[in-house]
Coordinates of C-alpha atoms in Angstrom, one line a residue:
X1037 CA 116.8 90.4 80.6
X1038 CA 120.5 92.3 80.4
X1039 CA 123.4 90.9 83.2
X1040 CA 124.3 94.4 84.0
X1041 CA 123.0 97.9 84.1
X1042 CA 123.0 100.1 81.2
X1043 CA 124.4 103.9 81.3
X1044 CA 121.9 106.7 81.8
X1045 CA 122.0 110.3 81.4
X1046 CA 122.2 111.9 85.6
X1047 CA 119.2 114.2 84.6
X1048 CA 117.1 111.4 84.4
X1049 CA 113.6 110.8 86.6
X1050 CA 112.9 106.9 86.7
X1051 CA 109.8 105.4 88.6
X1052 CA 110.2 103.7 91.6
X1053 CA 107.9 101.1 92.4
X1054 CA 107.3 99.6 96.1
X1055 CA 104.7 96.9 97.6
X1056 CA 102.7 96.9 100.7
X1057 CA 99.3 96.4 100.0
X1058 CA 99.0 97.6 97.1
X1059 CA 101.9 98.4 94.6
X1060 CA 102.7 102.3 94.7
X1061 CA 105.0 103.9 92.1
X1062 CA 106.3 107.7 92.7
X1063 CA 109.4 110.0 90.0
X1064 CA 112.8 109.9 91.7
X1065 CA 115.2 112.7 90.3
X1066 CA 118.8 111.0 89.3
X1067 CA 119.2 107.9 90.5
X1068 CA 123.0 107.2 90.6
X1069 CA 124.4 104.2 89.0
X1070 CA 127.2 102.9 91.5
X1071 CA 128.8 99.6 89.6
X1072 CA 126.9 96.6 87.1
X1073 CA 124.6 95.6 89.8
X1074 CA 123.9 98.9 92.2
X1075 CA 121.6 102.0 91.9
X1076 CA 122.1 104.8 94.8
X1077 CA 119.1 107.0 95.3
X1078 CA 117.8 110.3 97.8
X1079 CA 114.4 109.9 99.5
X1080 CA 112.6 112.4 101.5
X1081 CA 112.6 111.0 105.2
X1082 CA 108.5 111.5 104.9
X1083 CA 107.9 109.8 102.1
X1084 CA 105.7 107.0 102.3
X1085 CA 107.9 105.1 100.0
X1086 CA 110.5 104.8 102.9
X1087 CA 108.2 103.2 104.9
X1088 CA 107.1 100.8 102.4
X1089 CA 110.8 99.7 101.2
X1090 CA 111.6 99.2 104.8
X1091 CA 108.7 97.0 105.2
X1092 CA 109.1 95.3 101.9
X1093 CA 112.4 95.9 100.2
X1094 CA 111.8 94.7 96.9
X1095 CA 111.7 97.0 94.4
X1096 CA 111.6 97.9 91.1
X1097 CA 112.9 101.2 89.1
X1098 CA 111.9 102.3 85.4
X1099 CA 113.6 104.1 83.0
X1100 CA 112.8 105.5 80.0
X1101 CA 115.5 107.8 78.3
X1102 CA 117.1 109.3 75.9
X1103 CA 119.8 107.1 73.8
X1104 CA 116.8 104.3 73.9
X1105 CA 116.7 103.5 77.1
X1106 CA 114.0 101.4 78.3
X1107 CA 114.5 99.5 81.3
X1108 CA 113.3 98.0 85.0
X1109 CA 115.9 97.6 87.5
X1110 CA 114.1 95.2 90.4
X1111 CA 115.9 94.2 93.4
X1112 CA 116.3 94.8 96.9
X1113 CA 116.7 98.3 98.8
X1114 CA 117.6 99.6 102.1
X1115 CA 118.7 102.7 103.7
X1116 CA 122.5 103.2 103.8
X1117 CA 122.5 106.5 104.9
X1118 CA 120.2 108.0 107.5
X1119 CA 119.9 111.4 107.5
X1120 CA 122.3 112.3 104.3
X1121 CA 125.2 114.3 106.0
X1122 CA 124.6 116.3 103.3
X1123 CA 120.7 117.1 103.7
X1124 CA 119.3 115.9 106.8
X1125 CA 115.8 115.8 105.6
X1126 CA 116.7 113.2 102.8
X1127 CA 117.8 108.9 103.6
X1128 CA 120.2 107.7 100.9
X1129 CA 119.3 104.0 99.5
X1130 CA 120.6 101.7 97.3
X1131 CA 119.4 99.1 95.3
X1132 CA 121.2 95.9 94.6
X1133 CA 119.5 94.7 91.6
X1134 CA 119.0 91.5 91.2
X1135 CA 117.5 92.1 87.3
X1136 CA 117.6 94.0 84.4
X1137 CA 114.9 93.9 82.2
X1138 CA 115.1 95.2 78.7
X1139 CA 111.8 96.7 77.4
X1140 CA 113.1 98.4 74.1
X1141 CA 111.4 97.2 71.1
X1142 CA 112.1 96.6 67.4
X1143 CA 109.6 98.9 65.7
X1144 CA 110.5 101.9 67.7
X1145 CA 113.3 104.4 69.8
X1146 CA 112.8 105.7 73.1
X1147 CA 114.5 109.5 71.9
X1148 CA 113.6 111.4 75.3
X1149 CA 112.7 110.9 78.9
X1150 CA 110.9 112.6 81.3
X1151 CA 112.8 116.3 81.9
X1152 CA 112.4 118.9 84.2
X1153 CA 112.1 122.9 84.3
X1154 CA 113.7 124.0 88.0
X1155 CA 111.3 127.1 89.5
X1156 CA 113.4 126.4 92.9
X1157 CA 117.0 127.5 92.4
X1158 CA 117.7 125.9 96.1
X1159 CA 115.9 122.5 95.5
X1160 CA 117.9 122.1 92.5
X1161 CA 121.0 122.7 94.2
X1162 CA 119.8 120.5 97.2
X1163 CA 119.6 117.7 94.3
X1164 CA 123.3 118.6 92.9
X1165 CA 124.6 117.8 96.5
X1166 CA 122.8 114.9 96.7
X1167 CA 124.1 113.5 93.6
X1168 CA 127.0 114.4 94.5
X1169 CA 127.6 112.8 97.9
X1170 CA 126.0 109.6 96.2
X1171 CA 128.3 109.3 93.3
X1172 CA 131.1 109.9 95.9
X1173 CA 129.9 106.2 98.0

């Protein structure tokens, strides 16, 4: 376990894993790191995972990227921003981690993440503004 949270490139998809019943796990696209100990996020307003945080906030988020990064962020998440000024069919929430769990290992390098090919010119600019107004919190 690290004390703080590492860099990581903005293109990168982590996994976001929630609780309820069961545990359920869906890609988030650029999760913003906002300080040692804060992660700042865009969800859907329909996403089931919004409903499951609010229930439950723990969480955890995975990344695996480029630079050998290979690590769960767990904490505690709520909504901070409800719709996004920006895009009113997206809730901004952060994560104030409570851990940081290494999982890089000795006999190998993460070299690559997950990447994406855009076929949506307006969803990828819908992201950019989201990143944006979260980096800007």
């Amino acid at each position: 376990m690290t004390s703080t949270l590492p860099q990581w490139p903005q293109r990168t998809v982590a996994v976001l894993s929630t609780v309820d019943e069961a545990v359920h796990a869906i890609p988030v696209s650029a999760p913003v790191r906002a300080g040692d100990r804060r992660i700042l996020l865009s969800l859907h307003h329909t996403r089931d995972t919004l409903a499951r945080l609010r229930r439950w906030p723990e969480v955890a988020l995975t990344f695996l990227a480029e630079d050998d990064l290979a690590f769960t962020a767990r904490g505690r998440a709520r909504v901070v921003e409800e719709p996004m000024a920006v895009d009113a069919d997206y809730v901004a929430v952060a994560i104030e981690v409570t851990a940081v769990d290494d999982h890089r290992q000795p006999a190998f390098r993460v070299t690559a993440g997950v990447d994406r090919a855009w076929v949506d010119d307006a969803a990828r600019a819908g992201l950019g503004a989201r990143v944006r107004a979260l980096s800007a919190v």
